[in-house]
């Protein structure tokens, strides 16, 4: 209640003062209009007299001050016109000097002084000195602060004409700033609660900008150099810091210095300002100030190094040194709610970002990590670290690993291990993931086994289930959260591709080492890592020269181990991996010496594919996809298989096809198998069995349309297969055969009439039109004397029986 | 609609993390744009997160077809859509043996009834006009090895700018040892 009534009082006092000022404002203007000099002075004094109020709070006082300020400016403009009022400025000065109360008189004297400075620039120094001495008389904090502020506003644009030059101005500004700080300090109200000790009280907070205004003028002085700043300005300012008796005031003053002056000044005086900071009472949170300064200098130095004009006086490495010792000093201060451990860790991270942004080298990064470890190993730090602290540590661990130049060196040091040991298993897993993600984010290569060992010492939580210890409820949840688990394992799989080295032997060694680690993770982990391992290992095959068959065999045997380990865990993936190894083996066989060894590997891979398809992939769709991939892979080979092996494979593939439950899939599978009998790169083809296979495809298709006539598209698929074989000149695939199958398709399509699926109809039409186009081409070839005319023997007449194509193409909109 | 027409992203064959760690970072920057109105992905996204990330590019208009390695997903085998006055079909391509055979692809385009067929699987980007169809392969965005064991793959993807009767294709390729992509432009006209 007391507060409310107080504020109402203040409001009414302010309103009263406003009306009083407004009244005198009226008379002042009237007096000026009438040329009544004395009246003008008197009313101005009455106006200014209102500022004597001691009942107004700083904000109300500021409103009143602004009003009076405007009027005094008006008076000033009148006083300049000496002819109008008939008094010389010296006379005006004399007159005002003996008037009324101290405060209004001083406001008027400053106004007159300002006018005299304009009229007699030569006397500026002397007048300024007088005014400076006079305003000293007011020691009431609020009145004094505003009077000083008034003086500053009155004289600031006259400072450049001082005869004592820039130094004179500087001296004046520093002097007046000192007075202002002392006055401001008197405003201080004792903090009520212990916890608020580091906060500015409301009064000082609301008038803090008056301090800033003075300091701004210093920073704007023309001719202020870094040397002058370092030798004169800063020492003076820092001397004021202890003058603030309380920590909050000191901190604010430092903050002001940091904010007002340019980065280049701070760089030069970093040691001084930081050591003063560190002396500020321990109850003050220095994080915002330090963070602010560090961020500013980081971007300043980064910009200047980018633009090439680096600061010669101080290297980024030295800046790091200053900050680092500053932080270490902060670590030594008593821990309070104002300087919690989390703040200190944030500052460590901030400095780490500086190190990364400016490339200050490995040493600085190591020093920083070392001091972090020391900070956390100090007595009183909870173990394991609370999640929030651990989170901060995780960030700090990850940051340096995004840089190639730092990563392996950092991992080689014991710091990350020590940091990890301070966390709970849950946070360890988080840290491990962050570490790996950082490496990936920075696209950091892993170039030696040591780095891998060091890294994997940190990521144990991701690689293995926890054994031996009873899991807490939350841990168990994490270990079995499928989404988190999947992300973790996929990230580990990504890591495999970061193994890079010019020497394939070393890569092989590193990958073997990775496999040692991954193997321990159990089947639910390796399904993520094996595919990436296989791809990474097979990449090596491509890099081998022609004389390195032995190595190729060794590599292929390794992939064999990898694929075997996947076994029945992910049969569809296994199929793809076996096929990829077979394809790679074929690629290397094409240029290698010991072809037989490699061909044996191809054959055994395909063998495994068939086992997978037969035993572990019962779903027809997946099985068909597997067959597609197998046929596709064999089709693209250049060396391929031995005749006997191929025969066996063909036989098994056909057997597999006939095992399909639905006729539809059977037909598709047989149709695919036809390819295997006419593989273009082999000189042993088996047209008889091929045609048999084709017939079985037709039989199955026939069976399929009996249960569902809409499967008529199967015939078109077979037609396309035959067209393809015909185009390749496959033996025994004659024009007669093709014509027959075409006629069969047309017959079936006609039979089911309107119910033919659009897709099948379109497929048939495009098959026919491609044949027609080929015939036309052949015709033209005959005209120019070419005798090779297989296409001309195809009988397309059956196609004429198809219903006519709709002439207008309709688009779905 | 932008003044360049609607941009359609053609992308696919990620194989992350199975065959490559990630999409090149310069591609990531390029794809971080709001100018793409439709995504057509040829499949083999690798991880769930890739599919999710693709859906953030153009929201609803994101169509991913089933690659040979996408058995954990529920993507369709093919997808047909209208882009400007063109009918565009998309298929991964492992289903069409022999792989990457233009004549077979043309017939497949005929089967789908499309003017433009987008397919992947070979990991080699290409633009072919054959039999009245345009066959487009955006390649592998990560540069992953292909099913026939080739590892010298240049990472690539395409942007298709469609105006009513013409299509401009921008092919972005990241050549070996480069940090910035090369862009090629092709105009397709009916």
PDB file of C-alpha atoms in Angstrom, chain B residues 22-140:
ATOM      1  CA  UNK B  22      26.493 -37.659 -46.163  1.00  0.00           C
ATOM      2  CA  UNK B  23      25.402 -35.315 -48.925  1.00  0.00           C
ATOM      3  CA  UNK B  24      28.228 -32.883 -49.840  1.00  0.00           C
ATOM      4  CA  UNK B  25      27.939 -29.754 -47.728  1.00  0.00           C
ATOM      5  CA  UNK B  26      27.750 -27.425 -50.743  1.00  0.00           C
ATOM      6  CA  UNK B  27      24.695 -29.361 -51.946  1.00  0.00           C
ATOM      7  CA  UNK B  28      23.122 -29.008 -48.536  1.00  0.00           C
ATOM      8  CA  UNK B  29      23.463 -25.245 -48.799  1.00  0.00           C
ATOM      9  CA  UNK B  30      21.872 -25.248 -52.243  1.00  0.00           C
ATOM     10  CA  UNK B  31      18.976 -27.381 -51.091  1.00  0.00           C
ATOM     11  CA  UNK B  32      18.314 -25.142 -48.142  1.00  0.00           C
ATOM     12  CA  UNK B  33      15.896 -22.983 -50.104  1.00  0.00           C
ATOM     13  CA  UNK B  34      12.188 -22.300 -50.207  1.00  0.00           C
ATOM     14  CA  UNK B  35      12.110 -22.106 -54.008  1.00  0.00           C
ATOM     15  CA  UNK B  36      11.518 -25.803 -54.525  1.00  0.00           C
ATOM     16  CA  UNK B  37       7.859 -26.631 -55.023  1.00  0.00           C
ATOM     17  CA  UNK B  38       8.079 -30.352 -55.608  1.00  0.00           C
ATOM     18  CA  UNK B  39      10.469 -33.159 -54.777  1.00  0.00           C
ATOM     19  CA  UNK B  40      10.762 -36.273 -56.916  1.00  0.00           C
ATOM     20  CA  UNK B  41      13.114 -38.771 -55.348  1.00  0.00           C
ATOM     21  CA  UNK B  42      14.322 -41.881 -57.155  1.00  0.00           C
ATOM     22  CA  UNK B  43      14.655 -43.784 -53.886  1.00  0.00           C
ATOM     23  CA  UNK B  44      17.409 -45.442 -51.890  1.00  0.00           C
ATOM     24  CA  UNK B  45      17.206 -42.798 -49.210  1.00  0.00           C
ATOM     25  CA  UNK B  46      19.158 -44.937 -46.758  1.00  0.00           C
ATOM     26  CA  UNK B  47      18.023 -43.561 -43.439  1.00  0.00           C
ATOM     27  CA  UNK B  48      14.638 -42.511 -42.135  1.00  0.00           C
ATOM     28  CA  UNK B  49      16.034 -39.059 -41.430  1.00  0.00           C
ATOM     29  CA  UNK B  50      16.748 -38.509 -45.139  1.00  0.00           C
ATOM     30  CA  UNK B  51      13.118 -39.161 -46.054  1.00  0.00           C
ATOM     31  CA  UNK B  52      12.003 -36.806 -43.309  1.00  0.00           C
ATOM     32  CA  UNK B  53      14.402 -34.144 -44.457  1.00  0.00           C
ATOM     33  CA  UNK B  54      13.150 -34.459 -48.051  1.00  0.00           C
ATOM     34  CA  UNK B  55       9.615 -33.915 -46.839  1.00  0.00           C
ATOM     35  CA  UNK B  56      10.621 -30.646 -45.249  1.00  0.00           C
ATOM     36  CA  UNK B  57      11.794 -29.253 -48.603  1.00  0.00           C
ATOM     37  CA  UNK B  58       8.434 -29.082 -50.323  1.00  0.00           C
ATOM     38  CA  UNK B  59       5.958 -30.431 -47.795  1.00  0.00           C
ATOM     39  CA  UNK B  60       3.160 -32.501 -49.272  1.00  0.00           C
ATOM     40  CA  UNK B  61       4.542 -32.446 -52.790  1.00  0.00           C
ATOM     41  CA  UNK B  62       7.316 -34.904 -52.031  1.00  0.00           C
ATOM     42  CA  UNK B  63       7.228 -38.183 -53.895  1.00  0.00           C
ATOM     43  CA  UNK B  64       9.718 -40.911 -53.182  1.00  0.00           C
ATOM     44  CA  UNK B  65       9.676 -44.200 -55.058  1.00  0.00           C
ATOM     45  CA  UNK B  66      11.004 -47.472 -53.757  1.00  0.00           C
ATOM     46  CA  UNK B  67      14.642 -48.192 -54.423  1.00  0.00           C
ATOM     47  CA  UNK B  68      16.188 -51.639 -54.123  1.00  0.00           C
ATOM     48  CA  UNK B  69      17.368 -50.809 -50.599  1.00  0.00           C
ATOM     49  CA  UNK B  70      14.158 -49.201 -49.371  1.00  0.00           C
ATOM     50  CA  UNK B  71      12.515 -52.374 -48.100  1.00  0.00           C
ATOM     51  CA  UNK B  72      12.072 -50.801 -44.664  1.00  0.00           C
ATOM     52  CA  UNK B  73       9.944 -48.042 -46.136  1.00  0.00           C
ATOM     53  CA  UNK B  74       6.563 -48.054 -47.688  1.00  0.00           C
ATOM     54  CA  UNK B  75       7.265 -46.200 -50.919  1.00  0.00           C
ATOM     55  CA  UNK B  76       5.398 -46.972 -54.145  1.00  0.00           C
ATOM     56  CA  UNK B  77       7.245 -48.618 -57.042  1.00  0.00           C
ATOM     57  CA  UNK B  78       6.354 -45.793 -59.424  1.00  0.00           C
ATOM     58  CA  UNK B  79       4.726 -42.390 -59.291  1.00  0.00           C
ATOM     59  CA  UNK B  80       3.163 -40.297 -62.029  1.00  0.00           C
ATOM     60  CA  UNK B  81       2.433 -36.609 -61.718  1.00  0.00           C
ATOM     61  CA  UNK B  82       1.784 -33.545 -63.857  1.00  0.00           C
ATOM     62  CA  UNK B  83       4.340 -30.791 -64.002  1.00  0.00           C
ATOM     63  CA  UNK B  84       3.270 -27.918 -66.200  1.00  0.00           C
ATOM     64  CA  UNK B  85       2.044 -29.528 -69.389  1.00  0.00           C
ATOM     65  CA  UNK B  86       4.280 -32.516 -68.945  1.00  0.00           C
ATOM     66  CA  UNK B  87       3.452 -35.842 -67.493  1.00  0.00           C
ATOM     67  CA  UNK B  88       6.331 -37.019 -65.381  1.00  0.00           C
ATOM     68  CA  UNK B  89       6.869 -40.564 -64.167  1.00  0.00           C
ATOM     69  CA  UNK B  90       9.381 -41.697 -61.640  1.00  0.00           C
ATOM     70  CA  UNK B  91      10.871 -45.097 -60.957  1.00  0.00           C
ATOM     71  CA  UNK B  92      14.041 -46.194 -59.231  1.00  0.00           C
ATOM     72  CA  UNK B  93      15.222 -48.340 -62.129  1.00  0.00           C
ATOM     73  CA  UNK B  94      16.502 -51.587 -60.622  1.00  0.00           C
ATOM     74  CA  UNK B  95      13.299 -53.226 -61.887  1.00  0.00           C
ATOM     75  CA  UNK B  96      14.241 -52.560 -65.497  1.00  0.00           C
ATOM     76  CA  UNK B  97      16.832 -55.128 -66.579  1.00  0.00           C
ATOM     77  CA  UNK B  98      19.266 -54.504 -68.199  1.00  0.00           C
ATOM     78  CA  UNK B  99      19.912 -51.523 -65.978  1.00  0.00           C
ATOM     79  CA  UNK B 100      20.089 -48.106 -67.530  1.00  0.00           C
ATOM     80  CA  UNK B 101      19.094 -49.429 -70.968  1.00  0.00           C
ATOM     81  CA  UNK B 102      17.511 -46.536 -72.823  1.00  0.00           C
ATOM     82  CA  UNK B 103      15.262 -48.665 -75.051  1.00  0.00           C
ATOM     83  CA  UNK B 104      13.813 -50.455 -72.051  1.00  0.00           C
ATOM     84  CA  UNK B 105      13.342 -47.158 -70.247  1.00  0.00           C
ATOM     85  CA  UNK B 106      11.498 -45.677 -73.213  1.00  0.00           C
ATOM     86  CA  UNK B 107       9.137 -48.625 -73.181  1.00  0.00           C
ATOM     87  CA  UNK B 108       8.665 -48.182 -69.470  1.00  0.00           C
ATOM     88  CA  UNK B 109       7.830 -44.516 -70.033  1.00  0.00           C
ATOM     89  CA  UNK B 110       5.293 -45.690 -72.606  1.00  0.00           C
ATOM     90  CA  UNK B 111       3.830 -48.106 -70.094  1.00  0.00           C
ATOM     91  CA  UNK B 112       3.384 -45.311 -67.562  1.00  0.00           C
ATOM     92  CA  UNK B 113       2.106 -42.998 -70.297  1.00  0.00           C
ATOM     93  CA  UNK B 114       4.504 -40.206 -69.407  1.00  0.00           C
ATOM     94  CA  UNK B 115       6.515 -37.666 -71.415  1.00  0.00           C
ATOM     95  CA  UNK B 116       9.379 -37.571 -68.968  1.00  0.00           C
ATOM     96  CA  UNK B 117      10.704 -40.575 -67.085  1.00  0.00           C
ATOM     97  CA  UNK B 118      12.935 -39.924 -64.118  1.00  0.00           C
ATOM     98  CA  UNK B 119      14.961 -42.893 -62.961  1.00  0.00           C
ATOM     99  CA  UNK B 120      18.054 -43.558 -60.889  1.00  0.00           C
ATOM    100  CA  UNK B 121      19.970 -46.688 -59.901  1.00  0.00           C
ATOM    101  CA  UNK B 122      22.943 -46.221 -62.250  1.00  0.00           C
ATOM    102  CA  UNK B 123      24.169 -43.241 -60.179  1.00  0.00           C
ATOM    103  CA  UNK B 124      25.257 -41.568 -63.435  1.00  0.00           C
ATOM    104  CA  UNK B 125      23.324 -38.463 -64.318  1.00  0.00           C
ATOM    105  CA  UNK B 126      22.062 -38.208 -67.848  1.00  0.00           C
ATOM    106  CA  UNK B 127      19.454 -36.587 -70.055  1.00  0.00           C
ATOM    107  CA  UNK B 128      18.390 -38.531 -73.140  1.00  0.00           C
ATOM    108  CA  UNK B 129      15.715 -37.872 -75.699  1.00  0.00           C
ATOM    109  CA  UNK B 130      14.557 -41.055 -77.364  1.00  0.00           C
ATOM    110  CA  UNK B 131      11.367 -42.295 -79.018  1.00  0.00           C
ATOM    111  CA  UNK B 132       9.525 -39.099 -78.151  1.00  0.00           C
ATOM    112  CA  UNK B 133      10.335 -39.426 -74.457  1.00  0.00           C
ATOM    113  CA  UNK B 134      12.766 -37.666 -72.206  1.00  0.00           C
ATOM    114  CA  UNK B 135      14.761 -39.970 -69.976  1.00  0.00           C
ATOM    115  CA  UNK B 136      16.286 -38.192 -67.027  1.00  0.00           C
ATOM    116  CA  UNK B 137      18.611 -39.604 -64.420  1.00  0.00           C
ATOM    117  CA  UNK B 138      19.662 -37.190 -61.665  1.00  0.00           C
ATOM    118  CA  UNK B 139      22.487 -39.474 -60.501  1.00  0.00           C
ATOM    119  CA  UNK B 140      23.407 -40.072 -56.879  1.00  0.00           C
TER     120      UNK B 140
END
